[in-house]
Amino acid sequence: MLPIKDYIPKILTSLESYNNLVLQAEPGAGKSTIVPLELIKSNLMTGKKVIMLEPRRVAVRSIANYLAKLLGENVGETVGYQIRNERKKSKNTILEIVTDGVLTRRIQNDPELTDVGLIIFDEFHERSIHADLALNLALEVQEAYRDDLKLLVMSATIDTDLLSKYLNNSPIIKCPGRTFPVQIEYAGRPSSHLSIYIKGLLDKVLKEQPLGDVLIFLPGQAEINRCMSAAQSYLPQNVETLPLYGGLPLTKQELALNKSSKRRVIFSTNIAETSLTIDGVSIVIDSGLEKVMTFDVKSGLSRLDTSRISKASANQRTGRAGRTQKGLCIRLWGEIEQKGLKDFQIEEISITDLSNLVLELSGWGVLNYDDVNWLTAPPKKHFDVACDLNFKLGLIDNSHKITSLGKKVLSLGVGSRLGAMLTSCETENETLTACILVALLSEKDILLNAENSDLIERFVVIYESFIVKKSSEASNINKSVLKQVIKLVKSFLNALNVTLVPHNTTLAELQPLIGKLLLKAYPDRLAKIRNPNSKDYLLANGRGVTLKTTDSLFGSNWLVVCDCDGKNLGGVIYSSVPISFEQINAVLDGEYKLDTYYKLDAKKENIIGRRVHKYMSLVMREDKLNSIPDEQFNSCIKGVLLEEGIKFLNWTAKCESWLAKCQWLHSVVESFPNINEDVLLKNLDTWLIPYTLDVKSLKQLKNKDIYSILNAKLTWEQQQVLDACAPSNYITPSGKKVLIRYDENQGPTVSVVLQEMFGQLESPMLAMGKVAMRFELLSPAKRPIQTTSDLAHFWRSSYFDVAKDMRGKYPKHRWPEKPLEEKPGHSIKKKR
C-alpha cells in the first residue's frame, strides 16, 4: 500500500477545517495518483469539481490516463484533462487535470469558479511563473468571491514554512515516500567531453548492472542528441535508446514512459525529475546540470544558461532509481560540490521576462508592484521593464490599466508581443499571416536541424500545407510539430472570427506582410547590419547579435529578430525575417528621433554637421549639413571637443601645468575644486562657451588664450590658494628658476643638478605644509643620480656615497666633503 493512504483521513479532516493545506509527500508516496481520487470520492467535494494543476503537458496526459484507468474508465469521463488546443472532458467530468496556463485563463474568464470546490497545485516545487500567478489569483478568488474554495499545494521538496505562511498559516502535512534504497556514487566532474564520458560510463554500467533501465539526466536537447548518437554506435540490439525533453512531440514523450520488452536507456532533461512515472528505472546517471532561461533586463532578451541543479533536484533525480527496486545513482560531481549546491532551484519569476505576467495582473486589476501579494517578489526593475513594453505595445495605459486591446490579447492567451501583432491586423490577409506567424513562434521549430534563421522559409511550409493543401516532401520537416502549428493557426482564426477562403489567398499577397507584422511585435529587435556583408548586427535595443555565415539571410541589411541568444556579446540569431527600409518606415514613421551633431573634418580642418534620424539605438538616415549657422557654432565646438578631447583647444604647456597643479592640490586638500579633463568636458557651458560666443571659425577658436580662461574658472581666493600651495616654479639657492612637475601619485617634483642645491638644507613644504617637495638630483650630464623628499637626511647620509661615486666620473666638478657648509652658486665646477 502506498504511504499516502494512511494520511488521507488527516488530509480530509484538515480540508474540512481549513481552506488551505500544504502537503509534502516524498517520492513514491502516491500523492499525485491517490489524493485526487480520494478527494473526489469524499463528501467534501459533493456537487463540486476538482481542478489539478500539473506543470508539464506530458504529465497532464499521463496522469489523466493513469487515473482514468484506475477507475476503469476512459479519459474524458470522471477524469478529464485540458492543455493548449487539446481537451478531453465531458459533463460527467469531476476531476480535470490542466496546465498552469489553462488554469490562469479560466480564473481570468470566471473569477468566481462557480463549479469548482478545490484546486490542487501538484509538483509546486518547480515554481513556474504560471504556477505562482495561478496560486496568487486563486488566493484572491478565495478572499474576494469564494470563501469556501479549497486550495491544496503538493510537492515532494518544497519550503513548507514559506508556503504555509503565504496560504494564511495553513496546516502542513508531511508524508514519507515509498522508495527502495539507492546507492549514491560520486564520480567527479567528467574528464572528457560529456558525450564521450557518458558513452564510457554507460558501457561500464550496463556490464556491471545487468538488470534495470537507465535514466540519464542531461541539461538540454543538444546534449541529449550528442550523447544518444555516441551511445547508439556501440549498444547491443536488445538495448533501446529513447529521448525525453519538453520540445519532443507528446506521442514520442509517451514512448519513454511506456514499458518495453527491451532494456532501455532514456536520455532526459529535468522533465523526468517529477510528475512522470517511468517504470523499470533502477539506474540514474546525473550530469547535475540543467538549462535555465534567464532574462537580461538591459537588453530585453533572454539567454539559455547551463547551471548546476539544486540539492532538492538532485534528491528528486536520485529517487527515480528506487521506485520499484534497489537502485544506483551516479552523480557526475564530487561530495564537496554536493555540499555547495543551493537548497532549492531559483524561482522562475525571479529570472524571467515578466511582460506576460504584468498583462495578466493588469487584466486582473492589480496595477502596481507593491499591490501584488508575491510568494516570491521578482526584481522591481524586471517589473518596470515589462510595464514599459506593454505600454509601448498599447496593451496597458500609463497608469498600468489594461486597454481594450490588452483585454483582447489576454483572451487569445498568446502573450504580449505576439498578441499585439495579432490584434493589430486590419485585413483578412494580415490576420491570416499573423496567425501563421504566431503559431510558428509558439511551437518548436518545424524544421529539423535547420541552419537558417529565416522564418519565411517556415511560413511557406505552413502556407503550402494549410492553404494549398500540398504535402511537403522535404525530409527535414517535423511532421508532429507541423500538425500542432496548423491546429494553432485554426484556433487563432476561429478566435478572431476569420473565415478563410484558401483559393483567394496567394503567397505573393502574404509574404510582404511578414516583416511589417513582426516589427509590430518586436520593435526593439529591429536589427541593422554593422558593415556590408558582415555577420554582426546591432539591435534597436543596443545589443549586438550575430548571424551564422551559413545562414540564407547572411548579408541582409535589415532584419526583424524574433528569437536570439541574449548573451552579452555576439548572441546568435535563431529566428528572423528580412525587412526592407520602406517597410520599416511604414511601421515606424513618426517614432524617429531627430538629432544634429557636429564633428571635426581633420583633413579639411573644418567642422562638418550631420542631421541624424534615429530609432532607439539605430541610425536610420543621416543627412549632411552644407553650412553651420553662426548661432550654432558653439554647439559645434562642444561636439568637436567631446569627440576630439580638451587638448584640441590652444592647449599649451602652461595649461597642462595648471591642470596638473589643480588635480594634485585637490588630492591633498579636499576643499580645493576637483578639476580634470572629464570635469572640464562635462562643464564646457560654464567655463568655456561664455568666452567663445564671438567665435565663428576654428582659427578664431585656436587663437583663444585658454590658460586665462581656465584660470578664470577659479575664484580669486582659489587662485591665491593655488599659487601659494602649488607654485609653478622652484627657485634654487643660486637663484635659478626650475619648473615643478605635479603628479597625483608622486607629488611635486623638481629635476635639478645636484650642485645647484648647495645651501638648500631641507626640502621645502607645499600645500600649507602638508607635502614635502621631491627632488630628482641630476649629474653634470643631467642624468638622475638620486631622488629624495628629505634633503636634510640626504645631506647627512646618502650624499657621501653619491659623491664618492661621482668624483671618479666627474673629477672637475664640486663634490665637497662638507656639503652643508658649501655655498650656493651657478658654477658646478671646482674653483682653481
Coordinates of C-alpha atoms in Angstrom, one line a residue, residues 275-777:
S275 CA 5.3 14.2 -12.3
L276 CA 6.3 11.5 -14.7
T277 CA 6.5 7.8 -13.7
I278 CA 9.0 5.8 -15.7
D279 CA 8.6 2.2 -14.8
G280 CA 11.6 -0.1 -14.8
V281 CA 14.3 2.5 -14.0
S282 CA 16.9 1.3 -11.4
I283 CA 20.0 3.2 -12.6
V284 CA 20.3 7.0 -12.8
I285 CA 23.3 8.9 -14.2
D286 CA 23.0 12.5 -13.3
S287 CA 25.1 15.2 -15.0
G288 CA 24.0 17.7 -12.3
L289 CA 23.2 20.3 -14.9
E290 CA 20.1 22.0 -16.3
K291 CA 19.2 24.7 -18.7
V292 CA 17.7 27.9 -17.2
M293 CA 16.2 30.7 -19.2
T294 CA 17.5 34.0 -17.8
F295 CA 16.2 37.4 -18.7
D296 CA 18.6 40.3 -19.3
V297 CA 16.7 43.4 -18.2
K298 CA 19.1 45.8 -20.0
S299 CA 18.6 44.3 -23.4
G300 CA 15.1 42.8 -23.0
L301 CA 16.5 39.5 -24.3
S302 CA 16.6 36.1 -22.6
R303 CA 19.5 33.7 -22.7
L304 CA 19.6 29.9 -22.0
D305 CA 22.3 29.2 -19.4
T306 CA 23.6 25.9 -18.3
S307 CA 23.7 25.8 -14.5
R308 CA 24.1 23.5 -11.5
I309 CA 21.0 21.9 -10.1
S310 CA 19.8 22.3 -6.5
K311 CA 20.0 19.7 -3.7
A312 CA 16.3 19.3 -4.0
S313 CA 16.6 18.4 -7.7
A314 CA 19.5 16.1 -7.0
N315 CA 17.4 14.2 -4.5
Q316 CA 14.4 14.0 -6.9
R317 CA 16.6 12.6 -9.6
T318 CA 18.2 10.1 -7.2
G319 CA 14.7 8.9 -6.1
R320 CA 13.9 7.9 -9.7
A321 CA 16.3 4.9 -9.3
G322 CA 14.4 3.5 -6.3
R323 CA 10.8 3.5 -7.3
T324 CA 10.4 -0.3 -7.9
Q325 CA 13.6 -1.9 -6.7
K326 CA 17.0 -1.2 -5.2
G327 CA 18.8 1.3 -7.3
L328 CA 22.1 3.1 -8.2
C329 CA 22.6 6.8 -8.8
I330 CA 25.9 8.0 -10.3
R331 CA 26.4 11.7 -9.8
L332 CA 28.9 13.4 -12.1
W333 CA 30.3 15.7 -9.4
G334 CA 32.0 15.4 -6.1
E335 CA 30.8 15.2 -2.5
I336 CA 32.4 18.6 -1.7
E337 CA 30.4 20.1 -4.7
Q338 CA 27.3 18.5 -3.3
K339 CA 27.6 20.4 -0.1
G340 CA 27.9 23.7 -2.1
L341 CA 24.6 23.2 -4.1
K342 CA 21.8 25.6 -3.2
D343 CA 18.9 24.0 -1.3
F344 CA 16.2 24.8 -3.9
Q345 CA 16.2 26.0 -7.5
I346 CA 15.8 29.7 -8.3
E347 CA 12.1 30.6 -8.8
E348 CA 11.3 31.3 -12.5
I349 CA 9.6 34.6 -11.5
S350 CA 13.0 35.9 -10.3
I351 CA 14.9 35.4 -13.6
T352 CA 12.4 35.5 -16.4
D353 CA 10.6 38.1 -18.7
L354 CA 7.6 39.4 -16.8
S355 CA 5.7 41.1 -19.7
N356 CA 3.0 38.4 -19.9
L357 CA 2.7 38.3 -16.1
V358 CA 2.2 42.1 -16.0
L359 CA -0.5 41.9 -18.6
E360 CA -2.3 39.2 -16.6
L361 CA -2.1 41.3 -13.4
S362 CA -3.4 44.4 -15.2
G363 CA -6.3 42.3 -16.6
W364 CA -7.0 41.2 -13.0
G365 CA -6.9 44.8 -11.9
V366 CA -3.6 44.8 -10.0
L367 CA -1.7 47.8 -11.3
N368 CA 1.3 48.3 -9.1
Y369 CA 4.3 46.2 -8.0
D370 CA 3.6 46.9 -4.3
D371 CA -0.1 45.8 -4.7
V372 CA 0.8 42.2 -5.6
N373 CA 0.8 39.5 -2.9
W374 CA 4.0 37.9 -4.1
L375 CA 5.0 34.5 -2.9
T376 CA 8.5 35.4 -4.2
A377 CA 8.9 39.0 -5.3
P378 CA 10.6 39.4 -8.7
P379 CA 13.2 42.2 -9.2
K380 CA 11.3 45.6 -9.4
K381 CA 13.4 46.6 -12.4
H382 CA 12.1 43.5 -14.3
F383 CA 8.5 44.5 -13.5
D384 CA 9.1 48.1 -14.6
V385 CA 10.6 47.0 -17.9
A386 CA 7.6 44.7 -18.5
C387 CA 5.2 47.6 -17.9
D388 CA 7.1 49.7 -20.4
L389 CA 6.9 47.1 -23.1
N390 CA 3.2 46.5 -22.6
F391 CA 2.6 50.3 -22.6
K392 CA 4.6 50.6 -25.9
L393 CA 2.5 47.8 -27.4
G394 CA -0.7 49.6 -26.4
L395 CA -1.8 46.9 -24.1
I396 CA -1.9 49.0 -20.9
D397 CA -2.1 52.7 -20.3
N398 CA 0.4 54.9 -18.4
S399 CA -1.3 54.1 -15.1
H400 CA -1.0 50.3 -15.9
K401 CA -4.7 49.8 -16.5
I402 CA -5.4 47.3 -19.2
T403 CA -6.7 48.7 -22.5
S404 CA -9.4 47.2 -24.8
L405 CA -6.5 46.0 -27.0
G406 CA -4.9 44.4 -23.9
K407 CA -8.1 42.6 -23.0
K408 CA -8.4 41.2 -26.5
V409 CA -4.8 39.9 -26.3
L410 CA -5.4 38.3 -22.9
S411 CA -8.4 36.4 -24.3
L412 CA -6.2 34.9 -27.0
G413 CA -3.6 33.6 -24.5
V414 CA -0.6 34.2 -26.6
G415 CA 1.4 36.7 -24.6
S416 CA 2.1 40.4 -25.0
R417 CA 4.3 40.7 -28.1
L418 CA 2.5 38.1 -30.3
G419 CA -0.9 39.2 -29.1
A420 CA -0.2 42.8 -30.1
M421 CA 0.7 41.7 -33.6
L422 CA -2.4 39.5 -33.9
T423 CA -4.7 42.3 -32.8
S424 CA -3.1 45.0 -35.0
C425 CA -4.3 43.4 -38.2
E426 CA -6.7 45.4 -40.4
T427 CA -7.3 42.9 -43.3
E428 CA -8.0 39.2 -43.5
N429 CA -4.7 38.6 -45.3
E430 CA -2.9 40.4 -42.4
T431 CA -4.8 38.3 -39.9
L432 CA -4.1 35.0 -41.7
T433 CA -0.4 36.0 -41.9
A434 CA -0.2 36.9 -38.3
C435 CA -2.0 33.7 -37.2
I436 CA 0.6 31.6 -39.1
L437 CA 3.5 33.6 -37.6
V438 CA 2.2 33.4 -34.0
A439 CA 1.6 29.7 -34.4
L440 CA 5.2 29.2 -35.7
L441 CA 6.7 31.2 -32.9
S442 CA 4.6 29.5 -30.2
E443 CA 5.8 26.0 -31.0
K444 CA 9.1 24.3 -31.6
D445 CA 10.8 24.7 -34.9
I446 CA 9.0 22.8 -37.7
L447 CA 12.4 22.2 -39.4
L448 CA 14.7 19.6 -38.1
N449 CA 18.4 20.5 -37.7
A450 CA 17.8 23.8 -39.6
E451 CA 20.8 26.0 -40.3
N452 CA 18.8 29.0 -41.4
S453 CA 17.0 31.5 -39.2
D454 CA 14.6 32.7 -41.9
L455 CA 11.1 32.5 -40.6
I456 CA 9.7 33.0 -44.1
E457 CA 11.1 29.5 -45.1
R458 CA 8.9 28.1 -42.3
F459 CA 6.0 30.3 -43.3
V460 CA 6.0 28.8 -46.8
V461 CA 5.8 25.3 -45.4
I462 CA 2.7 26.2 -43.4
Y463 CA 1.1 28.0 -46.3
E464 CA 1.5 25.1 -48.6
S465 CA 0.3 22.6 -46.1
F466 CA -2.6 24.6 -44.7
I467 CA -3.8 26.8 -47.6
V468 CA -2.7 24.9 -50.7
K469 CA -3.2 21.5 -49.0
K470 CA 0.1 20.4 -50.6
S471 CA 2.1 17.9 -48.6
S472 CA 5.8 18.7 -48.4
E473 CA 8.2 16.0 -49.4
A474 CA 11.1 17.6 -47.6
S475 CA 12.9 15.3 -45.2
N476 CA 13.7 17.9 -42.6
I477 CA 10.1 18.8 -41.6
N478 CA 9.0 17.8 -38.1
K479 CA 5.5 16.4 -39.0
S480 CA 4.2 16.3 -35.5
V481 CA 5.1 19.9 -34.8
L482 CA 3.7 20.9 -38.2
K483 CA 0.4 19.3 -37.3
Q484 CA 0.4 21.2 -34.0
V485 CA 1.2 24.5 -35.7
I486 CA -1.7 24.1 -38.2
K487 CA -4.0 23.3 -35.3
L488 CA -2.9 26.5 -33.6
V489 CA -3.5 28.5 -36.8
K490 CA -7.1 27.2 -37.0
S491 CA -7.7 28.1 -33.3
F492 CA -6.4 31.6 -33.7
L493 CA -8.5 32.2 -36.9
N494 CA -11.6 30.9 -35.0
A495 CA -10.9 33.2 -32.1
L496 CA -10.6 36.1 -34.4
N497 CA -13.7 35.2 -36.4
V498 CA -11.9 35.0 -39.7
T499 CA -13.5 33.0 -42.5
L500 CA -10.7 31.6 -44.7
V501 CA -11.1 31.3 -48.5
P502 CA -7.9 29.4 -49.4
H503 CA -8.1 29.8 -53.2
N504 CA -8.3 33.6 -52.9
T505 CA -5.1 33.9 -50.9
T506 CA -1.8 33.7 -52.6
L507 CA 1.7 33.5 -51.1
A508 CA 2.7 36.6 -53.1
E509 CA 0.0 38.6 -51.2
L510 CA 1.1 37.4 -47.8
Q511 CA 4.9 37.4 -47.9
P512 CA 5.3 41.3 -48.0
L513 CA 3.2 41.5 -44.8
I514 CA 5.5 39.3 -42.7
G515 CA 8.3 41.7 -41.8
K516 CA 5.8 44.6 -41.1
L517 CA 3.7 42.4 -38.8
L518 CA 6.7 41.1 -36.9
L519 CA 8.1 44.5 -36.4
K520 CA 4.9 45.4 -34.5
A521 CA 5.6 42.6 -32.1
Y522 CA 9.4 43.1 -31.8
P523 CA 10.0 46.9 -32.4
D524 CA 13.0 46.7 -30.1
R525 CA 14.6 43.9 -32.1
L526 CA 14.9 45.6 -35.4
A527 CA 18.4 44.8 -36.5
K528 CA 20.8 46.8 -38.8
I529 CA 23.9 45.2 -40.3
R530 CA 27.0 46.8 -38.9
N531 CA 29.1 46.6 -42.1
P532 CA 28.3 45.3 -45.6
N533 CA 28.5 41.5 -45.8
S534 CA 29.0 41.3 -42.1
K535 CA 27.6 38.7 -39.7
D536 CA 27.3 41.3 -37.0
Y537 CA 24.1 43.3 -36.4
L538 CA 23.0 46.0 -33.9
L539 CA 19.6 45.7 -32.4
A540 CA 17.4 48.7 -31.8
N541 CA 17.7 48.0 -28.0
G542 CA 21.5 48.5 -28.3
R543 CA 22.6 44.8 -28.1
G544 CA 24.8 43.2 -30.7
V545 CA 23.8 39.9 -32.2
T546 CA 25.3 37.6 -34.8
L547 CA 24.0 35.7 -37.9
K548 CA 25.7 32.5 -38.8
T549 CA 27.7 32.8 -42.0
T550 CA 25.9 29.8 -43.5
D551 CA 22.5 31.4 -42.9
S552 CA 20.5 32.2 -46.0
L553 CA 19.9 35.7 -44.7
F554 CA 23.6 36.5 -44.4
G555 CA 24.2 39.9 -45.8
S556 CA 20.7 41.2 -45.3
N557 CA 20.8 44.9 -44.5
W558 CA 17.8 44.9 -42.1
L559 CA 16.2 42.1 -40.1
V560 CA 13.5 41.7 -37.5
V561 CA 14.8 39.3 -34.9
C562 CA 12.2 37.1 -33.3
D563 CA 14.5 34.9 -31.2
C564 CA 18.1 35.1 -30.4
D565 CA 20.6 34.2 -27.6
G566 CA 20.6 37.0 -25.1
K567 CA 24.4 36.7 -24.4
N568 CA 26.2 40.0 -23.7
L569 CA 28.4 39.7 -26.8
G570 CA 27.5 38.1 -30.1
G571 CA 24.3 36.3 -29.2
V572 CA 23.3 34.1 -32.2
I573 CA 20.1 34.8 -34.1
Y574 CA 17.8 31.8 -34.1
S575 CA 14.7 33.2 -35.9
S576 CA 14.4 36.3 -38.0
V577 CA 13.0 37.8 -41.3
P578 CA 14.4 40.3 -43.7
I579 CA 12.6 43.6 -44.0
S580 CA 13.0 46.5 -46.4
F581 CA 13.7 50.1 -45.4
E582 CA 10.4 51.1 -47.0
Q583 CA 8.5 48.5 -44.8
I584 CA 10.3 49.8 -41.7
N585 CA 9.3 53.4 -42.5
A586 CA 5.7 52.3 -43.0
V587 CA 5.6 50.9 -39.4
L588 CA 7.9 53.2 -37.5
D589 CA 7.3 56.5 -39.3
G590 CA 6.7 59.2 -36.6
E591 CA 8.8 57.3 -34.0
Y592 CA 12.2 58.5 -35.2
K593 CA 14.2 60.9 -33.1
L594 CA 15.9 63.8 -34.9
D595 CA 19.5 64.6 -33.7
T596 CA 22.0 67.1 -35.1
Y597 CA 25.7 66.6 -34.3
Y598 CA 29.0 68.1 -35.4
K599 CA 32.5 66.7 -35.7
L600 CA 35.9 67.7 -36.9
D601 CA 36.9 67.0 -40.5
A602 CA 40.6 66.6 -39.8
K603 CA 41.7 66.6 -43.5
K604 CA 39.8 69.9 -44.3
E605 CA 40.4 71.3 -40.8
N606 CA 36.8 72.4 -40.5
I607 CA 33.7 71.3 -38.8
I608 CA 31.0 69.3 -40.5
G609 CA 27.4 68.8 -39.4
R610 CA 25.1 65.9 -39.7
R611 CA 21.3 65.6 -39.1
V612 CA 20.5 62.0 -37.9
H613 CA 17.2 60.2 -37.8
K614 CA 17.4 57.6 -35.0
Y615 CA 15.2 54.8 -33.9
M616 CA 16.3 53.8 -30.4
S617 CA 20.0 52.8 -30.9
L618 CA 19.8 52.6 -34.7
V619 CA 20.8 55.3 -37.2
M620 CA 18.0 55.2 -39.8
R621 CA 19.1 58.0 -42.0
E622 CA 21.9 60.6 -42.0
D623 CA 22.0 63.9 -43.9
K624 CA 25.0 66.2 -44.3
L625 CA 24.6 69.9 -43.4
N626 CA 26.1 72.2 -46.0
S627 CA 26.5 75.1 -43.7
I628 CA 26.5 75.7 -40.0
P629 CA 24.6 78.8 -38.7
D630 CA 26.7 81.3 -36.7
E631 CA 24.5 80.9 -33.6
Q632 CA 25.1 77.1 -33.7
F633 CA 28.8 77.3 -33.8
N634 CA 29.2 76.9 -30.1
S635 CA 27.2 73.7 -30.3
C636 CA 29.7 72.6 -32.9
I637 CA 32.6 73.4 -30.6
K638 CA 31.1 71.3 -27.9
G639 CA 30.5 68.4 -30.3
V640 CA 34.1 68.6 -31.6
L641 CA 35.6 68.8 -28.1
L642 CA 33.6 65.8 -26.8
E643 CA 34.9 63.8 -29.7
E644 CA 38.5 65.1 -30.0
G645 CA 39.2 65.9 -26.4
I646 CA 40.0 69.1 -24.5
K647 CA 43.5 69.3 -26.0
F648 CA 42.1 70.2 -29.3
L649 CA 42.0 73.7 -28.0
N650 CA 45.0 76.0 -27.8
W651 CA 46.4 73.7 -25.1
T652 CA 49.8 75.0 -24.1
A653 CA 52.4 73.6 -21.6
K654 CA 51.1 76.3 -19.2
C655 CA 47.6 74.8 -19.5
E656 CA 48.9 71.3 -18.9
S657 CA 50.9 72.5 -15.8
W658 CA 47.8 74.4 -14.4
L659 CA 45.6 71.3 -14.8
A660 CA 48.2 69.1 -13.1
K661 CA 48.5 71.5 -10.2
C662 CA 44.8 71.6 -9.7
Q663 CA 44.5 67.8 -9.8
W664 CA 47.4 67.4 -7.3
L665 CA 46.1 70.1 -4.9
H666 CA 42.7 68.5 -4.8
S667 CA 44.2 65.2 -3.9
V668 CA 45.8 66.7 -0.7
V669 CA 43.4 69.5 0.0
E670 CA 39.9 68.2 -0.5
S671 CA 38.3 71.6 -0.2
F672 CA 40.0 72.6 -3.4
P673 CA 37.8 72.0 -6.5
N674 CA 38.1 68.7 -8.3
I675 CA 39.2 69.7 -11.8
N676 CA 40.3 67.2 -14.5
E677 CA 39.8 66.7 -18.2
D678 CA 36.5 64.9 -17.7
V679 CA 35.2 67.6 -15.5
L680 CA 36.2 70.3 -18.0
L681 CA 34.5 68.4 -20.9
K682 CA 31.3 67.9 -18.9
N683 CA 31.1 71.6 -17.9
L684 CA 32.0 73.4 -21.2
D685 CA 29.0 75.6 -20.9
T686 CA 30.1 77.1 -17.6
W687 CA 33.8 77.8 -18.2
L688 CA 34.5 77.9 -22.0
I689 CA 31.4 78.7 -24.0
P690 CA 30.9 82.2 -22.4
Y691 CA 34.3 83.1 -23.8
T692 CA 33.7 81.7 -27.3
L693 CA 30.4 83.5 -28.2
D694 CA 32.2 85.6 -30.7
V695 CA 34.0 82.6 -32.3
K696 CA 32.9 81.9 -35.9
S697 CA 35.7 79.6 -37.1
L698 CA 38.3 77.1 -35.9
K699 CA 41.1 79.6 -36.5
Q700 CA 39.4 82.0 -34.1
L701 CA 39.0 79.2 -31.6
K702 CA 42.6 78.3 -31.8
N703 CA 43.7 81.8 -31.1
K704 CA 41.8 81.9 -27.7
D705 CA 44.0 82.2 -24.6
I706 CA 42.8 79.0 -22.9
Y707 CA 45.1 79.4 -19.9
S708 CA 43.5 82.6 -18.9
I709 CA 40.0 81.1 -19.5
L710 CA 40.9 78.1 -17.3
N711 CA 42.3 80.3 -14.5
A712 CA 39.1 82.3 -14.6
K713 CA 37.2 79.2 -13.7
L714 CA 38.7 79.6 -10.2
T715 CA 37.5 82.3 -7.8
W716 CA 40.1 85.0 -6.8
E717 CA 40.6 83.2 -3.4
Q718 CA 41.1 79.8 -5.1
Q719 CA 43.7 81.3 -7.5
Q720 CA 45.6 82.7 -4.5
V721 CA 45.5 79.3 -2.8
L722 CA 46.7 77.5 -6.0
D723 CA 49.6 79.9 -6.4
A724 CA 50.6 79.6 -2.7
C725 CA 50.1 75.9 -2.2
A726 CA 51.2 74.7 -5.6
P727 CA 53.7 77.2 -7.1
S728 CA 54.7 76.7 -10.8
N729 CA 58.4 77.1 -10.1
Y730 CA 61.1 76.5 -7.5
I731 CA 63.9 79.0 -7.0
T732 CA 67.3 77.3 -6.3
P733 CA 69.6 78.8 -3.7
S734 CA 71.6 80.2 -6.5
G735 CA 68.5 82.0 -7.9
K736 CA 67.7 79.7 -10.8
K737 CA 64.0 79.2 -11.6
V738 CA 63.1 75.4 -12.2
L739 CA 59.7 74.1 -13.3
I740 CA 57.8 72.0 -10.7
R741 CA 56.1 68.9 -12.1
Y742 CA 52.9 67.9 -10.3
D743 CA 51.6 64.3 -10.2
E744 CA 48.9 62.8 -8.0
N745 CA 50.9 59.7 -7.3
Q746 CA 54.5 61.1 -7.0
G747 CA 53.7 64.5 -5.7
P748 CA 55.5 67.8 -6.7
T749 CA 58.9 67.1 -8.3
V750 CA 61.9 69.2 -9.4
S751 CA 64.7 68.0 -11.6
V752 CA 67.9 69.9 -10.8
V753 CA 71.7 69.4 -11.0
L754 CA 72.9 68.5 -7.5
Q755 CA 75.5 71.3 -7.3
E756 CA 72.6 73.9 -7.7
M757 CA 71.2 72.7 -4.4
F758 CA 74.1 73.5 -2.1
G759 CA 72.6 75.9 0.5
Q760 CA 69.1 74.2 0.5
L761 CA 69.4 72.5 3.8
E762 CA 66.0 70.8 3.9
S763 CA 63.1 70.1 1.5
P764 CA 60.5 72.9 1.1
M765 CA 57.0 72.1 2.2
L766 CA 53.9 72.8 -0.1
A767 CA 50.1 72.6 0.3
M768 CA 50.1 74.5 3.6
G769 CA 53.0 72.4 5.0
K770 CA 51.4 69.1 4.1
V771 CA 53.7 67.7 1.4
A772 CA 57.5 67.9 1.0
M773 CA 58.8 68.7 -2.4
R774 CA 60.5 65.8 -4.2
F775 CA 63.9 66.4 -5.7
E776 CA 65.3 64.4 -8.6
L777 CA 69.0 65.3 -8.3

